């Protein structure tokens, strides 16, 4: 069988893969791209975008609940079938439009996950294909939980496509995905239990704010079970039974659905990387600053699957651009980790950027910590919000912000203001000179910088 050859073969059709492929085809190279799932990647089809569409209806209900008795007689009733139809109007066109866009550019498409058979060859769709360069941009997949009955577990894909809100649900894992969806389902009437093997959720965020968010979710009806290890899952007539161990005792709990939200891992297991001498570990494909494999010079990796990335869409596009640029021009452009804010889209939202308090104290000789509960501030009181708090870390010598953490209904937007201030190197004095709209959550940021902890 004749081997087909390309200058560049891209594995993965999300933002990272598309960006690299488009750069290479524009430079006159022959390019192909493959994906085992629908084209378009996680974010647009089964991640950030559809999640936010569904989440806004929970936000509407939550906001109404907060104002019940202050002009709101009863919370709105959500027609979930219509909500799903609205969401699908965004996600359904993505695969075909992505494919058409790529084909119009002259990129060949393959609808299967390839396997490496040598340093410069793969098999895909029963064909052997060689390439001068490969780009791995396969993203993340849900972490496999090794427990009896794990085939009964559902993932975030299933939550996004629920035909109706279940009466009860159990989440295993309290990271971004688990906390966001346990908030959504509990707000929409589901009896939710969160199982966590550790002693707290969202360990990558500031504990001062996480504790407040956890209390809000508990008020919302979420039952948290920390230091709890799942053992097995059994199918009953209507429910599923989860057997777990806690405090040396074995017990069980029942629910209509059980979701695996125990995190996501780089999607490399089925690529047979060892056949191409491509090294990878739990952080992903090991790459240098040029997004090039440290063990196979003809391979680049970008987006979530690379060891240099965080699972955030803006970084995927940037890394895809850098990988494509370096394939075309030689390793001329290095990746430098930008200042990237991150958000947990619960209500209130939890956002952070820069160094944590612990990281800042280990990096700088002296830091100032501005920390407080702002639940009695106007912005919070006018919404009758359950929580509003902040922690901002400043390098005492330079008087510049080096880290920020916000908990509010608009933290996803206001964290961007602090990110901009940090990128521009504004001192506290400079920042407080800015004039913002009033009243607003943005204007509150200046008040947060008045009294240090």
Short mmCIF file of C-alpha atoms in Angstrom, two decimals:
data_model
loop_
_atom_site.label_atom_id
_atom_site.label_comp_id
_atom_site.label_asym_id
_atom_site.label_seq_id
_atom_site.Cartn_x
_atom_site.Cartn_y
_atom_site.Cartn_z
CA UNK A 1 0.00 0.00 0.00
CA UNK A 2 1.34 3.41 -1.01
CA UNK A 3 2.10 5.84 1.79
CA UNK A 4 0.49 9.28 1.47
CA UNK A 5 2.73 12.16 2.50
CA UNK A 6 2.06 15.63 3.95
CA UNK A 7 4.33 18.40 5.08
CA UNK A 8 2.25 18.70 8.26
CA UNK A 9 -0.26 16.36 9.89
CA UNK A 10 -2.32 17.81 12.75
CA UNK A 11 -4.05 15.59 15.31
CA UNK A 12 -7.01 17.38 16.90
CA UNK A 13 -9.43 19.93 15.43
CA UNK A 14 -9.91 22.30 18.34
CA UNK A 15 -8.64 25.88 18.46
CA UNK A 16 -4.98 24.81 18.87
CA UNK A 17 -5.04 22.33 15.99
CA UNK A 18 -7.01 24.60 13.66
CA UNK A 19 -4.72 27.56 14.31
CA UNK A 20 -1.58 25.54 13.56
CA UNK A 21 -3.12 23.95 10.46
CA UNK A 22 -4.30 27.28 9.02
CA UNK A 23 -0.90 28.89 9.54
CA UNK A 24 0.85 26.03 7.73
CA UNK A 25 -1.55 25.90 4.77
CA UNK A 26 -1.25 29.68 4.37
CA UNK A 27 2.51 29.22 4.08
CA UNK A 28 2.04 26.84 1.14
CA UNK A 29 2.57 23.57 3.00
CA UNK A 30 0.47 20.46 2.41
CA UNK A 31 -1.63 19.87 5.52
CA UNK A 32 -4.04 17.26 6.89
CA UNK A 33 -5.97 17.24 10.15
CA UNK A 34 -7.70 14.39 11.99
CA UNK A 35 -10.13 14.05 14.87
CA UNK A 36 -11.84 11.04 16.40
CA UNK A 37 -14.84 13.16 17.37
CA UNK A 38 -16.80 15.90 15.65
CA UNK A 39 -14.62 18.66 14.24
CA UNK A 40 -14.44 21.90 16.22
CA UNK A 41 -12.90 20.79 19.49
CA UNK A 42 -14.12 20.64 23.07
CA UNK A 43 -14.77 24.30 23.88
CA UNK A 44 -17.19 25.06 21.06
CA UNK A 45 -19.04 21.74 20.96
CA UNK A 46 -18.95 20.14 24.41
CA UNK A 47 -17.20 22.52 26.79
CA UNK A 48 -17.02 26.22 27.63
CA UNK A 49 -19.54 27.57 25.12
CA UNK A 50 -22.50 25.21 25.64
CA UNK A 51 -21.82 25.13 29.38
CA UNK A 52 -22.22 28.88 29.64
CA UNK A 53 -25.46 28.78 27.65
CA UNK A 54 -27.00 26.32 30.09
CA UNK A 55 -25.48 27.99 33.14
CA UNK A 56 -27.17 31.33 32.50
CA UNK A 57 -30.57 29.76 33.19
CA UNK A 58 -29.36 28.57 36.59
CA UNK A 59 -28.01 32.09 37.17
CA UNK A 60 -31.44 33.51 36.35
CA UNK A 61 -33.12 31.20 38.86
CA UNK A 62 -30.46 31.88 41.49
CA UNK A 63 -30.76 35.65 41.09
CA UNK A 64 -34.54 35.39 41.34
CA UNK A 65 -34.24 33.28 44.49
CA UNK A 66 -32.02 35.94 46.05
CA UNK A 67 -34.63 38.64 45.36
CA UNK A 68 -37.66 36.61 46.37
CA UNK A 69 -39.73 38.73 48.70
CA UNK A 70 -38.13 41.94 47.42
CA UNK A 71 -40.34 42.23 44.36
CA UNK A 72 -40.00 38.71 42.99
CA UNK A 73 -43.02 36.60 43.93
CA UNK A 74 -41.68 33.31 42.62
CA UNK A 75 -38.71 32.05 40.67
CA UNK A 76 -39.11 31.45 36.92
CA UNK A 77 -39.95 27.96 35.72
CA UNK A 78 -37.37 26.69 33.26
CA UNK A 79 -38.40 24.70 30.19
CA UNK A 80 -35.33 22.50 29.94
CA UNK A 81 -36.29 21.08 26.56
CA UNK A 82 -36.32 24.61 25.12
CA UNK A 83 -33.04 25.41 26.86
CA UNK A 84 -31.40 22.40 25.22
CA UNK A 85 -32.82 23.38 21.84
CA UNK A 86 -31.34 26.86 22.26
CA UNK A 87 -27.95 25.39 23.22
CA UNK A 88 -28.00 23.04 20.24
CA UNK A 89 -28.56 25.96 17.88
CA UNK A 90 -25.01 27.03 18.83
CA UNK A 91 -23.27 23.64 18.89
CA UNK A 92 -24.88 21.80 15.96
CA UNK A 93 -23.47 24.02 13.18
CA UNK A 94 -19.89 23.91 14.52
CA UNK A 95 -18.64 20.57 13.08
CA UNK A 96 -19.89 21.14 9.53
CA UNK A 97 -18.80 24.78 9.43
CA UNK A 98 -15.37 23.82 10.77
CA UNK A 99 -14.97 21.06 8.19
CA UNK A 100 -16.10 23.30 5.34
CA UNK A 101 -13.73 26.04 6.45
CA UNK A 102 -10.76 23.67 6.58
CA UNK A 103 -11.59 21.98 3.26
CA UNK A 104 -12.00 25.35 1.54
CA UNK A 105 -8.44 26.11 2.61
CA UNK A 106 -7.22 22.89 0.99
CA UNK A 107 -6.68 20.91 4.19
CA UNK A 108 -7.40 17.17 3.99
CA UNK A 109 -9.64 15.77 6.75
CA UNK A 110 -9.54 12.41 8.52
CA UNK A 111 -12.24 11.25 10.93
CA UNK A 112 -10.35 8.94 13.22
CA UNK A 113 -7.69 9.05 15.89
CA UNK A 114 -4.36 8.06 14.32
CA UNK A 115 -1.69 5.84 15.82
CA UNK A 116 2.04 6.40 15.43
CA UNK A 117 3.90 3.49 13.85
CA UNK A 118 7.29 5.21 13.57
CA UNK A 119 8.93 8.59 14.12
CA UNK A 120 7.36 9.98 10.95
CA UNK A 121 4.46 7.65 10.16
CA UNK A 122 0.93 7.06 11.40
CA UNK A 123 -2.01 4.87 10.48
CA UNK A 124 -5.45 6.45 10.19
CA UNK A 125 -8.66 5.26 8.47
CA UNK A 126 -6.75 2.15 7.37
CA UNK A 127 -4.15 4.25 5.56
CA UNK A 128 -0.45 4.71 6.23
CA UNK A 129 0.53 8.36 6.21
CA UNK A 130 3.91 10.02 6.60
CA UNK A 131 4.64 13.66 7.38
CA UNK A 132 7.61 15.96 7.81
CA UNK A 133 6.04 17.43 10.94
CA UNK A 134 3.24 16.39 13.28
CA UNK A 135 1.20 18.62 15.57
CA UNK A 136 -0.50 16.93 18.52
CA UNK A 137 -3.48 19.00 19.73
CA UNK A 138 -5.78 16.36 21.17
CA UNK A 139 -6.76 18.23 24.34
CA UNK A 140 -8.05 16.59 27.49
CA UNK A 141 -10.36 13.66 28.26
CA UNK A 142 -12.09 12.77 31.57
CA UNK A 143 -9.86 10.95 34.03
CA UNK A 144 -10.72 7.24 34.26
CA UNK A 145 -11.92 6.16 37.71
CA UNK A 146 -10.87 2.63 38.50
CA UNK A 147 -13.72 1.30 40.56
CA UNK A 148 -16.25 -1.47 40.13
CA UNK A 149 -19.20 -0.33 38.02
CA UNK A 150 -17.32 2.67 36.56
CA UNK A 151 -19.05 2.04 33.22
CA UNK A 152 -22.21 3.43 34.86
CA UNK A 153 -20.57 6.83 35.39
CA UNK A 154 -21.55 9.78 33.25
CA UNK A 155 -19.29 12.68 32.24
CA UNK A 156 -19.65 16.38 31.49
CA UNK A 157 -20.76 15.48 27.95
CA UNK A 158 -23.80 13.77 29.44
CA UNK A 159 -24.59 16.74 31.70
CA UNK A 160 -24.55 19.09 28.72
CA UNK A 161 -27.01 16.82 26.91
CA UNK A 162 -29.39 15.98 29.75
CA UNK A 163 -32.94 15.57 28.46
CA UNK A 164 -34.31 16.56 31.86
CA UNK A 165 -32.98 17.65 35.24
CA UNK A 166 -32.57 14.49 37.35
CA UNK A 167 -34.22 14.23 40.75
CA UNK A 168 -30.88 13.45 42.35
CA UNK A 169 -27.22 13.31 41.36
CA UNK A 170 -23.84 12.48 42.82
CA UNK A 171 -20.64 14.14 41.64
CA UNK A 172 -17.27 12.49 42.20
CA UNK A 173 -14.66 15.26 42.18
CA UNK A 174 -14.92 18.93 43.16
CA UNK A 175 -12.78 20.74 40.61
CA UNK A 176 -14.02 23.31 38.07
CA UNK A 177 -16.42 20.97 36.29
CA UNK A 178 -17.85 19.36 39.40
CA UNK A 179 -18.47 22.63 41.24
CA UNK A 180 -19.99 24.39 38.23
CA UNK A 181 -22.40 21.61 37.37
CA UNK A 182 -23.34 20.80 40.97
CA UNK A 183 -24.27 24.49 41.27
CA UNK A 184 -26.32 24.36 38.07
CA UNK A 185 -28.24 21.18 38.87
CA UNK A 186 -28.88 22.06 42.51
CA UNK A 187 -30.23 25.47 41.49
CA UNK A 188 -32.57 23.84 38.99
CA UNK A 189 -34.07 21.49 41.58
CA UNK A 190 -31.79 18.47 41.69
CA UNK A 191 -30.78 16.91 45.03
CA UNK A 192 -26.97 17.01 44.74
CA UNK A 193 -24.20 15.30 46.70
CA UNK A 194 -20.53 16.09 46.09
CA UNK A 195 -18.00 13.35 46.88
CA UNK A 196 -14.38 14.48 47.32
CA UNK A 197 -11.40 12.35 48.35
CA UNK A 198 -9.60 15.43 49.72
CA UNK A 199 -10.62 17.74 52.53
CA UNK A 200 -11.73 20.71 50.38
CA UNK A 201 -12.86 21.61 46.86
CA UNK A 202 -11.07 23.74 44.26
CA UNK A 203 -7.64 23.33 45.82
CA UNK A 204 -6.01 25.52 43.15
CA UNK A 205 -7.99 28.55 44.38
CA UNK A 206 -7.65 30.66 47.52
CA UNK A 207 -9.07 28.82 50.54
CA UNK A 208 -10.52 32.01 52.08
CA UNK A 209 -12.85 32.45 49.09
CA UNK A 210 -13.41 28.73 48.43
CA UNK A 211 -14.78 28.30 51.94
CA UNK A 212 -17.32 31.07 51.33
CA UNK A 213 -18.34 29.61 47.97
CA UNK A 214 -18.77 26.16 49.55
CA UNK A 215 -21.14 27.61 52.15
CA UNK A 216 -23.22 29.25 49.41
CA UNK A 217 -23.53 25.93 47.59
CA UNK A 218 -24.46 24.17 50.81
CA UNK A 219 -27.21 26.77 51.28
CA UNK A 220 -28.22 25.92 47.72
CA UNK A 221 -28.77 22.33 48.83
CA UNK A 222 -25.46 20.69 47.87
CA UNK A 223 -24.29 18.11 50.40
CA UNK A 224 -20.47 17.93 50.54
CA UNK A 225 -18.75 14.74 51.66
CA UNK A 226 -15.00 15.31 52.04
CA UNK A 227 -12.31 12.70 52.78
CA UNK A 228 -14.58 10.19 51.08
CA UNK A 229 -13.33 7.43 48.77
CA UNK A 230 -15.73 5.88 46.23
CA UNK A 231 -15.50 2.09 46.06
CA UNK A 232 -18.14 0.80 43.65
CA UNK A 233 -21.30 1.64 41.71
CA UNK A 234 -24.29 -0.65 41.32
CA UNK A 235 -27.37 -0.25 39.14
CA UNK A 236 -30.71 -0.53 40.94
CA UNK A 237 -34.22 -0.36 39.48
CA UNK A 238 -34.43 3.43 39.28
CA UNK A 239 -31.30 4.62 41.01
CA UNK A 240 -27.60 3.98 41.10
CA UNK A 241 -25.94 3.04 44.39
CA UNK A 242 -22.51 4.38 45.25
CA UNK A 243 -20.61 2.53 47.96
CA UNK A 244 -17.92 4.60 49.62
CA UNK A 245 -15.48 4.59 52.53
CA UNK A 246 -15.32 7.46 55.01
CA UNK A 247 -13.68 7.55 58.41
CA UNK A 248 -12.91 3.84 58.28
CA UNK A 249 -16.57 2.96 57.66
CA UNK A 250 -18.18 1.67 54.48
CA UNK A 251 -21.56 3.18 53.58
CA UNK A 252 -23.68 3.79 50.49
CA UNK A 253 -25.78 6.51 48.89
CA UNK A 254 -28.29 6.42 46.04
CA UNK A 255 -29.03 8.83 43.19
CA UNK A 256 -30.54 8.89 39.71
CA UNK A 257 -27.22 9.88 38.11
CA UNK A 258 -23.56 9.68 39.11
CA UNK A 259 -21.09 11.93 37.33
CA UNK A 260 -17.35 11.54 37.06
CA UNK A 261 -15.95 15.04 37.59
CA UNK A 262 -12.60 13.87 38.99
CA UNK A 263 -10.60 15.96 36.57
CA UNK A 264 -9.30 15.60 33.05
CA UNK A 265 -6.03 14.24 31.67
CA UNK A 266 -4.08 14.74 28.41
CA UNK A 267 -5.61 12.70 25.58
CA UNK A 268 -2.57 10.70 24.49
CA UNK A 269 -3.36 7.15 25.55
CA UNK A 270 -4.49 5.89 22.12
CA UNK A 271 -1.82 7.60 20.01
CA UNK A 272 0.93 4.99 20.62
CA UNK A 273 3.43 7.76 21.23
CA UNK A 274 6.15 5.31 22.22
CA UNK A 275 6.37 4.11 18.59
CA UNK A 276 7.50 7.59 17.60
CA UNK A 277 9.75 8.17 20.61
CA UNK A 278 7.47 10.92 21.92
CA UNK A 279 7.79 11.38 25.67
CA UNK A 280 4.75 12.31 27.76
CA UNK A 281 3.73 12.24 31.40
CA UNK A 282 0.70 13.30 33.46
CA UNK A 283 1.26 16.93 32.35
CA UNK A 284 1.01 15.99 28.67
CA UNK A 285 3.42 15.74 25.74
CA UNK A 286 6.77 17.06 26.98
CA UNK A 287 7.70 20.11 24.93
CA UNK A 288 10.31 22.86 24.99
CA UNK A 289 9.62 26.60 24.77
CA UNK A 290 9.03 26.27 21.01
CA UNK A 291 6.18 23.78 21.59
CA UNK A 292 8.45 21.09 20.11
CA UNK A 293 8.66 17.60 21.57
CA UNK A 294 11.73 17.19 23.75
CA UNK A 295 12.28 13.70 22.35
CA UNK A 296 11.17 13.90 18.68
CA UNK A 297 12.17 17.07 16.82
CA UNK A 298 9.54 16.50 14.11
CA UNK A 299 6.66 16.66 16.58
CA UNK A 300 5.00 19.71 18.14
CA UNK A 301 2.25 19.74 20.75
CA UNK A 302 -0.03 22.62 21.67
CA UNK A 303 -3.10 23.38 23.71
CA UNK A 304 -4.24 21.37 26.72
CA UNK A 305 -2.26 18.29 25.70
CA UNK A 306 1.12 20.05 25.91
CA UNK A 307 3.14 20.10 29.12
CA UNK A 308 3.43 23.91 28.85
CA UNK A 309 -0.28 24.67 28.93
CA UNK A 310 -3.21 25.24 31.25
CA UNK A 311 -6.65 24.01 30.11
CA UNK A 312 -7.77 27.42 28.86
CA UNK A 313 -8.92 28.21 25.31
CA UNK A 314 -6.97 31.49 24.91
CA UNK A 315 -3.73 29.62 25.60
CA UNK A 316 -4.62 26.92 23.07
CA UNK A 317 -4.94 29.44 20.26
CA UNK A 318 -1.67 31.13 21.22
CA UNK A 319 0.21 27.85 21.36
CA UNK A 320 -1.28 26.71 18.06
CA UNK A 321 -0.01 29.91 16.46
CA UNK A 322 3.47 29.43 17.94
CA UNK A 323 3.66 25.78 16.83
CA UNK A 324 2.63 26.69 13.28
CA UNK A 325 5.03 29.64 13.17
CA UNK A 326 7.95 27.48 14.29
CA UNK A 327 7.18 24.73 11.77
CA UNK A 328 7.22 27.33 9.00
CA UNK A 329 10.16 29.46 10.14
CA UNK A 330 12.23 27.15 12.29
CA UNK A 331 12.15 27.58 16.04
CA UNK A 332 11.99 31.37 15.93
CA UNK A 333 9.23 32.07 18.45
CA UNK A 334 9.26 30.88 22.06
CA UNK A 335 6.18 30.47 24.21
CA UNK A 336 6.14 32.69 27.27
CA UNK A 337 3.41 31.97 29.79
CA UNK A 338 1.17 35.04 29.76
CA UNK A 339 -0.80 36.28 32.74
CA UNK A 340 -4.00 34.26 32.44
CA UNK A 341 -7.08 34.75 34.66
CA UNK A 342 -9.26 31.76 35.44
CA UNK A 343 -12.87 31.52 36.59
CA UNK A 344 -15.21 29.01 38.19
CA UNK A 345 -18.63 29.84 36.74
CA UNK A 346 -20.75 29.20 39.80
CA UNK A 347 -22.87 31.96 41.32
CA UNK A 348 -21.12 33.76 42.86
CA UNK A 349 -18.22 33.28 40.47
CA UNK A 350 -14.74 32.58 41.77
CA UNK A 351 -11.88 34.17 39.79
CA UNK A 352 -8.14 34.44 40.21
CA UNK A 353 -5.07 35.75 38.42
CA UNK A 354 -1.36 35.83 39.21
CA UNK A 355 0.31 34.46 42.33
CA UNK A 356 -1.46 33.00 45.32
CA UNK A 357 -0.66 34.47 48.73
CA UNK A 358 1.71 31.58 49.47
CA UNK A 359 3.49 31.89 46.11
CA UNK A 360 3.87 35.66 46.49
CA UNK A 361 5.34 35.34 49.99
CA UNK A 362 7.89 32.82 48.75
CA UNK A 363 8.83 35.05 45.79
CA UNK A 364 8.95 38.53 47.34
CA UNK A 365 10.58 39.77 50.52
CA UNK A 366 7.46 41.58 51.73
CA UNK A 367 3.89 41.49 50.46
CA UNK A 368 0.73 43.34 51.43
CA UNK A 369 -2.48 41.32 51.54
CA UNK A 370 -5.75 43.19 51.02
CA UNK A 371 -8.45 40.79 52.14
CA UNK A 372 -12.06 41.18 53.16
CA UNK A 373 -15.68 40.17 53.20
CA UNK A 374 -17.67 42.67 51.14
CA UNK A 375 -21.10 41.12 51.58
CA UNK A 376 -22.36 44.31 53.24
CA UNK A 377 -21.20 46.53 50.35
CA UNK A 378 -23.80 48.13 48.09
CA UNK A 379 -23.06 45.92 45.06
CA UNK A 380 -23.79 42.82 47.08
CA UNK A 381 -26.71 44.17 49.11
CA UNK A 382 -28.64 45.40 46.07
CA UNK A 383 -28.64 41.80 44.77
CA UNK A 384 -29.19 40.28 48.21
CA UNK A 385 -26.16 38.16 47.32
CA UNK A 386 -25.04 35.29 49.51
CA UNK A 387 -21.34 36.14 49.31
CA UNK A 388 -18.92 38.81 48.10
CA UNK A 389 -15.25 38.71 49.07
CA UNK A 390 -11.74 39.39 47.83
CA UNK A 391 -8.03 38.89 48.40
CA UNK A 392 -5.49 41.00 46.50
CA UNK A 393 -1.74 40.56 46.94
CA UNK A 394 0.71 43.43 46.39
CA UNK A 395 4.51 43.50 46.29
CA UNK A 396 5.29 46.00 49.05
CA UNK A 397 8.50 47.26 47.41
CA UNK A 398 7.00 48.06 43.99
CA UNK A 399 3.42 48.65 45.17
CA UNK A 400 2.25 46.56 42.19
CA UNK A 401 -0.47 43.90 42.26
CA UNK A 402 0.98 40.40 41.87
CA UNK A 403 -2.10 38.31 42.57
CA UNK A 404 -5.85 38.71 42.88
CA UNK A 405 -8.81 36.58 43.94
CA UNK A 406 -12.45 37.64 43.65
CA UNK A 407 -15.77 36.08 44.66
CA UNK A 408 -18.80 37.90 43.23
CA UNK A 409 -21.59 37.66 40.69
CA UNK A 410 -19.38 39.49 38.18
CA UNK A 411 -15.94 38.16 39.07
CA UNK A 412 -15.47 36.79 35.54
CA UNK A 413 -15.46 40.36 34.22
CA UNK A 414 -13.83 42.31 37.05
CA UNK A 415 -10.84 39.94 37.21
CA UNK A 416 -10.00 41.18 33.71
CA UNK A 417 -9.58 44.72 35.06
CA UNK A 418 -7.01 43.53 37.58
CA UNK A 419 -5.32 41.42 34.90
CA UNK A 420 -4.97 44.52 32.74
CA UNK A 421 -3.58 46.50 35.68
CA UNK A 422 -1.01 43.78 36.35
CA UNK A 423 0.00 43.51 32.70
CA UNK A 424 0.45 47.29 32.51
CA UNK A 425 2.43 47.38 35.76
CA UNK A 426 0.14 49.84 37.49
CA UNK A 427 0.96 50.68 41.08
CA UNK A 428 -1.82 50.83 43.66
CA UNK A 429 -1.65 54.61 43.44
CA UNK A 430 -1.97 54.48 39.62
CA UNK A 431 -4.88 52.08 39.80
CA UNK A 432 -6.84 54.12 42.32
CA UNK A 433 -6.54 57.18 40.07
CA UNK A 434 -8.66 55.44 37.42
CA UNK A 435 -12.27 56.55 37.03
CA UNK A 436 -14.77 53.73 36.60
CA UNK A 437 -18.55 53.67 36.32
CA UNK A 438 -20.42 53.99 39.62
CA UNK A 439 -21.99 52.06 41.15
CA UNK A 440 -20.25 49.00 39.76
CA UNK A 441 -18.27 45.95 40.79
CA UNK A 442 -15.32 47.41 38.88
CA UNK A 443 -15.37 50.56 40.98
CA UNK A 444 -15.38 48.38 44.10
CA UNK A 445 -11.88 47.20 43.17
CA UNK A 446 -10.45 50.56 44.30
CA UNK A 447 -12.15 50.21 47.68
CA UNK A 448 -10.62 46.75 48.09
CA UNK A 449 -7.18 48.33 48.07
CA UNK A 450 -7.77 50.60 51.07
CA UNK A 451 -7.20 48.41 54.09
CA UNK A 452 -4.60 45.66 54.28
CA UNK A 453 -5.24 42.46 56.19
#
